[in-house]
Tab-separated table of C-alpha atoms in Angstrom:
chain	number	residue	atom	x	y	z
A	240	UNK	CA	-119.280	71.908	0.691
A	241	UNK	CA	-118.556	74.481	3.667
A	242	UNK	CA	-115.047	75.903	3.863
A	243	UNK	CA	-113.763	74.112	0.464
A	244	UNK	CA	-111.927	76.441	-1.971
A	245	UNK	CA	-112.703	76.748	-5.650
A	246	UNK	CA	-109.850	78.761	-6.191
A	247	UNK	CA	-107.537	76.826	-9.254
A	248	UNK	CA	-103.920	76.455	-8.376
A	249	UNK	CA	-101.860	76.457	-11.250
A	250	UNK	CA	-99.439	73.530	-12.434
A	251	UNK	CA	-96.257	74.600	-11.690
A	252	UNK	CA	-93.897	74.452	-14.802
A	253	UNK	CA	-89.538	74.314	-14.427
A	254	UNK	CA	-87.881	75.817	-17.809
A	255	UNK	CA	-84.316	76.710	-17.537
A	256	UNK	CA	-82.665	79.415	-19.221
A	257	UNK	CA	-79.305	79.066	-20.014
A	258	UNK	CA	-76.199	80.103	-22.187
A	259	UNK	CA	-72.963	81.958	-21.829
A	260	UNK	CA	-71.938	84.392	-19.458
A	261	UNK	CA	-73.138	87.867	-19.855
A	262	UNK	CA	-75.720	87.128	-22.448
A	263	UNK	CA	-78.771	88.335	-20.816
A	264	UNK	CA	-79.898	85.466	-18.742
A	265	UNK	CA	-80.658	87.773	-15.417
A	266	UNK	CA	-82.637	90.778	-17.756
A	267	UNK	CA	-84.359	87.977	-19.314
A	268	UNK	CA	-85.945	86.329	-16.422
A	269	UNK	CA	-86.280	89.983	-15.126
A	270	UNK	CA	-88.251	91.576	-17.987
A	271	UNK	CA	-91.109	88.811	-17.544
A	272	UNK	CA	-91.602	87.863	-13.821
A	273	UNK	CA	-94.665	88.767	-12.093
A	274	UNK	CA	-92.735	88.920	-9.010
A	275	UNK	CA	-89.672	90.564	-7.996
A	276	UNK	CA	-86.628	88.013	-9.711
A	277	UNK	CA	-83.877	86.405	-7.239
A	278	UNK	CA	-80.625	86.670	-8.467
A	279	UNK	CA	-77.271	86.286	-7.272
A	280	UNK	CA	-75.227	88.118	-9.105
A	281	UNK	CA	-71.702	89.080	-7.688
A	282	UNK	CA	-68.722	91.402	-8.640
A	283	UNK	CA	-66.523	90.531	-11.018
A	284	UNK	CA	-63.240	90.845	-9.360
A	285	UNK	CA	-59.509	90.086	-10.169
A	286	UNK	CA	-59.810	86.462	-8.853
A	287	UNK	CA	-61.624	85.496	-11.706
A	288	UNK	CA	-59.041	86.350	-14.266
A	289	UNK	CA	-58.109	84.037	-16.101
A	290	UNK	CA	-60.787	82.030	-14.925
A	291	UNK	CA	-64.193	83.349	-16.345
A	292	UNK	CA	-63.899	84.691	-19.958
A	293	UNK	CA	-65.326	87.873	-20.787
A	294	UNK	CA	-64.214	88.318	-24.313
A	295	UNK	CA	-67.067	90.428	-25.887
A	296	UNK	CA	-68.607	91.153	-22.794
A	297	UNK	CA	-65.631	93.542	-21.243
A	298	UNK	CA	-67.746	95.717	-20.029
A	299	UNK	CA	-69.575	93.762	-17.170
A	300	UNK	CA	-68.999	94.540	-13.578
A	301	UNK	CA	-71.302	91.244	-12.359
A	302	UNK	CA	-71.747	87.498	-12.966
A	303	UNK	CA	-74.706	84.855	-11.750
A	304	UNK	CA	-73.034	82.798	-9.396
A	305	UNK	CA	-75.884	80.062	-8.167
A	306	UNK	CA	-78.889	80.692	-10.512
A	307	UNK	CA	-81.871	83.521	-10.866
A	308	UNK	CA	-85.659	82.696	-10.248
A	309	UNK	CA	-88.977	84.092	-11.681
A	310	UNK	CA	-91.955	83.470	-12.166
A	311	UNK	CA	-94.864	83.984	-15.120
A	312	UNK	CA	-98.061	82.459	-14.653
A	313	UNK	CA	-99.394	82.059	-18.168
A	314	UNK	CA	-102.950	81.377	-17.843
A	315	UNK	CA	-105.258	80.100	-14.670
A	316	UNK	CA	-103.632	76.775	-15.144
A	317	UNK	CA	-100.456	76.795	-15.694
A	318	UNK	CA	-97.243	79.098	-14.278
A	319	UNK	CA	-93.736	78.933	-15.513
A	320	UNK	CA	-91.237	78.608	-12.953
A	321	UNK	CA	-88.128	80.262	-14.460
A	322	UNK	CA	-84.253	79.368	-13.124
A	323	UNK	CA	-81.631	81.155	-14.594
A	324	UNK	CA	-78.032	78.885	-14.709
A	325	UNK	CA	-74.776	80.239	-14.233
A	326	UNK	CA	-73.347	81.156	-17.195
A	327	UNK	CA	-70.793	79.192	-18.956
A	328	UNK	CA	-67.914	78.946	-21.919
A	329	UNK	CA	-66.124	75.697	-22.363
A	330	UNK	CA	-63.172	77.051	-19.131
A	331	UNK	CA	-66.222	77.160	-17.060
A	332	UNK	CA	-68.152	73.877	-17.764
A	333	UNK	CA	-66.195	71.532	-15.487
A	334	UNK	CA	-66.537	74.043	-12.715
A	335	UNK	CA	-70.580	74.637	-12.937
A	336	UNK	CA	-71.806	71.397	-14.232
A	337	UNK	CA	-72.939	70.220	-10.702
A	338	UNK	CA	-75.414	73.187	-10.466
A	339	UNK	CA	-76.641	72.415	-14.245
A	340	UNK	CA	-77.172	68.805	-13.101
A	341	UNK	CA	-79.476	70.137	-10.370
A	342	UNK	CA	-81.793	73.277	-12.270
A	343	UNK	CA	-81.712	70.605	-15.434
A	344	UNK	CA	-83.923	67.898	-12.680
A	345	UNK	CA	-87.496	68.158	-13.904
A	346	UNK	CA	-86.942	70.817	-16.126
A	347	UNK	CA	-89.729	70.695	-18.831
A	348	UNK	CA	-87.692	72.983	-21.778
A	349	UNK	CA	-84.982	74.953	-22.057
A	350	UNK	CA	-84.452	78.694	-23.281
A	351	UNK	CA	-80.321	79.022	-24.553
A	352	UNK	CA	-80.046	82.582	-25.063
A	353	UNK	CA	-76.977	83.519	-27.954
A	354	UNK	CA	-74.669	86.348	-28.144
A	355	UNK	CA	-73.323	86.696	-32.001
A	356	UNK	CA	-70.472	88.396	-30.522
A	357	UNK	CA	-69.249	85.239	-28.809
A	358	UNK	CA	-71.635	82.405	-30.588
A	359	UNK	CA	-69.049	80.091	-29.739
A	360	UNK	CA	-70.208	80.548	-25.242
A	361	UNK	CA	-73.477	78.582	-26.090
A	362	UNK	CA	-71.833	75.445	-27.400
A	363	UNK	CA	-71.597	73.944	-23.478
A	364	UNK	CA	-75.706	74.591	-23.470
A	365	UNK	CA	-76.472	73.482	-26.558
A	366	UNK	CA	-74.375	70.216	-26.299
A	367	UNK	CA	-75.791	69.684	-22.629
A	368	UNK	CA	-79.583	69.730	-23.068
A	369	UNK	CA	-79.309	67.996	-26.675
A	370	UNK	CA	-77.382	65.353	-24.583
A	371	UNK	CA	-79.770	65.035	-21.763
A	372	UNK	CA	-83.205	65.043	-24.261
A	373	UNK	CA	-84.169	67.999	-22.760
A	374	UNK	CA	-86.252	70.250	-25.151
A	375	UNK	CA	-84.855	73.709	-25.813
A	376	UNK	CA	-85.270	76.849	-28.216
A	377	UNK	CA	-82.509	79.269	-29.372
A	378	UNK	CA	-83.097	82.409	-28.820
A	379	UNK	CA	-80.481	85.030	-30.367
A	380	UNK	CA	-80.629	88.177	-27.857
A	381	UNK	CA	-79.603	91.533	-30.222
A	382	UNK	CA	-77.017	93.488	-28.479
A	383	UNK	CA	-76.859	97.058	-29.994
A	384	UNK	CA	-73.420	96.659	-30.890
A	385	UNK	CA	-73.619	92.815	-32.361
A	386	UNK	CA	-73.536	91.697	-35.769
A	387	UNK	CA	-76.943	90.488	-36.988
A	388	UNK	CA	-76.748	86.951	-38.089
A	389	UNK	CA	-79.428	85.137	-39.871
A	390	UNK	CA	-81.399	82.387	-37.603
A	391	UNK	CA	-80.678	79.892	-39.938
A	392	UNK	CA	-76.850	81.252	-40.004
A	393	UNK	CA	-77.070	80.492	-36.344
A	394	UNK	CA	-78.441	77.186	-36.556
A	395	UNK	CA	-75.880	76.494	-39.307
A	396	UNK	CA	-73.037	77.573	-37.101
A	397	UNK	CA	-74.269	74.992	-34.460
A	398	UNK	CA	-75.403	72.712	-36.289
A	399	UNK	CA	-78.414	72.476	-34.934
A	400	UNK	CA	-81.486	70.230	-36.201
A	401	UNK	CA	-83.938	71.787	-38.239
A	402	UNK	CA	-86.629	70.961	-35.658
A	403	UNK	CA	-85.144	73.441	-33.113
A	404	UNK	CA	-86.797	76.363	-33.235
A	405	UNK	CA	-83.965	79.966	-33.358
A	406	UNK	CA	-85.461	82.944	-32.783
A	407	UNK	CA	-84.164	86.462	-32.471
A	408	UNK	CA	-85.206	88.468	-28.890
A	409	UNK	CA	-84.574	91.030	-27.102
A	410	UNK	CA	-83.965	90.274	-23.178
A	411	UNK	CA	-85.138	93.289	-22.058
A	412	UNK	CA	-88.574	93.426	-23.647
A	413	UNK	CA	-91.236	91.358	-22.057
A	414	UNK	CA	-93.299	90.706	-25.409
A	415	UNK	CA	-90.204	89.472	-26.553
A	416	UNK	CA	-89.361	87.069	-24.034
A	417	UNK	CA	-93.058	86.389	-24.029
A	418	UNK	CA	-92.488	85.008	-27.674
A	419	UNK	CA	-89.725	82.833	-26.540
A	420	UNK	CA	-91.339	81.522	-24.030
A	421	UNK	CA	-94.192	80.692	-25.997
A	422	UNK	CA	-92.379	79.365	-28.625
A	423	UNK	CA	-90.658	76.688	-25.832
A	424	UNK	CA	-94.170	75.511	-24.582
A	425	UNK	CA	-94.559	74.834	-28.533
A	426	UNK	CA	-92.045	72.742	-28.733
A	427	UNK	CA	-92.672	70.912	-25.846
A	428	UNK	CA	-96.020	70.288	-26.650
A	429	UNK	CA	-95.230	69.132	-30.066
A	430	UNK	CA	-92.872	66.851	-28.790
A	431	UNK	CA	-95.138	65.322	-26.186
A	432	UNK	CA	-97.940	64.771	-28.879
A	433	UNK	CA	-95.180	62.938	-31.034
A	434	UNK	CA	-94.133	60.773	-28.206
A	435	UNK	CA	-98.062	60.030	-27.447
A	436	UNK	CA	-98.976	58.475	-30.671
């Protein structure tokens, strides 16, 4: 047929990635788009004392504020459209859940990224998506100056089912996101195939 277009547009995928503040959300999304990531990170200033908690994290000058955006398109089929939340400890929750309860709409999976130094910040992720039904992984992100902790420590620690998948990464590394990532779409398939039969 004249003019007609055989060119395959890929299904467009929504996975959140989520977890505490300062725990690699923005490098994350940033080490695997194929296009330049939005993010709106902002300054840190004396305002927020008090307010945001930073314990284990001093050294961090910026914060996401709204969300970050990328975008991996994993095969001719199919391309993950990736939105980065706000971070948030139990002081922030009340203050951030609105903008949760709009990336979490159609989300497919979520990524909660873990900081052993402050295990405690993924709690308000953890407890959301498990909440809503929303499939997630784990993923620990090794900071140089962290304590390694088993996975299954982790999964201990917050008490988490033994169908959720905890994995060790390293935000800044694309293979390793890659692995995450791949590990999600996993999950979610796994749990789609349950639900089918």
């Amino acid at each position: 047929m004249p003019g007609r277009c055989d060119r395959t547009v890929p299904l467009a995928v929504k996975v959140v990635v989520s977890g505490g503040v300062g725990v690699g959300k923005t490098t994350f999304i940033g080490a695997i788009s194929e296009m330049e990531p939005l993010d709106t990170e902002a300054a840190i200033t004396h305002v927020s004392m008090g307010v945001d908690t930073l314990d284990g994290a001093e050294s961090r000058t910026t914060r996401t504020v709204t969300l970050d955006f990328g975008r991996i398109t994993l095969d001719p089929t199919i391309a993950l459209y990736l939105f980065g939340a706000p971070g948030s400890g139990a002081q922030e929750q009340r203050r951030i859940s609105f903008m949760w309860e709009e990336l979490a709409e159609g989300a497919l999976g979520t990524v909660i990224l873990a900081d052993t130094r402050r295990i405690e910040d993924c709690f308000p992720a953890v407890d959301y998506f498990e909440d809503r039904g929303v499939p997630f992984v784990l993923a620990v992100n090794r900071f140089e100056d962290a304590e390694r902790i088993e996975p299954d420590e982790v999964r201990r620690v917050l008490g988490l089912r033994g169908d959720v998948p905890v994995l060790e990464c390293d935000a800044r590394e694309r293979d390793s996101v890659r692995d995450v990532l791949g590990a999600l779409m996993d999950r979610v398939l796994g749990e789609r195939a349950v639900t089918a039969r």
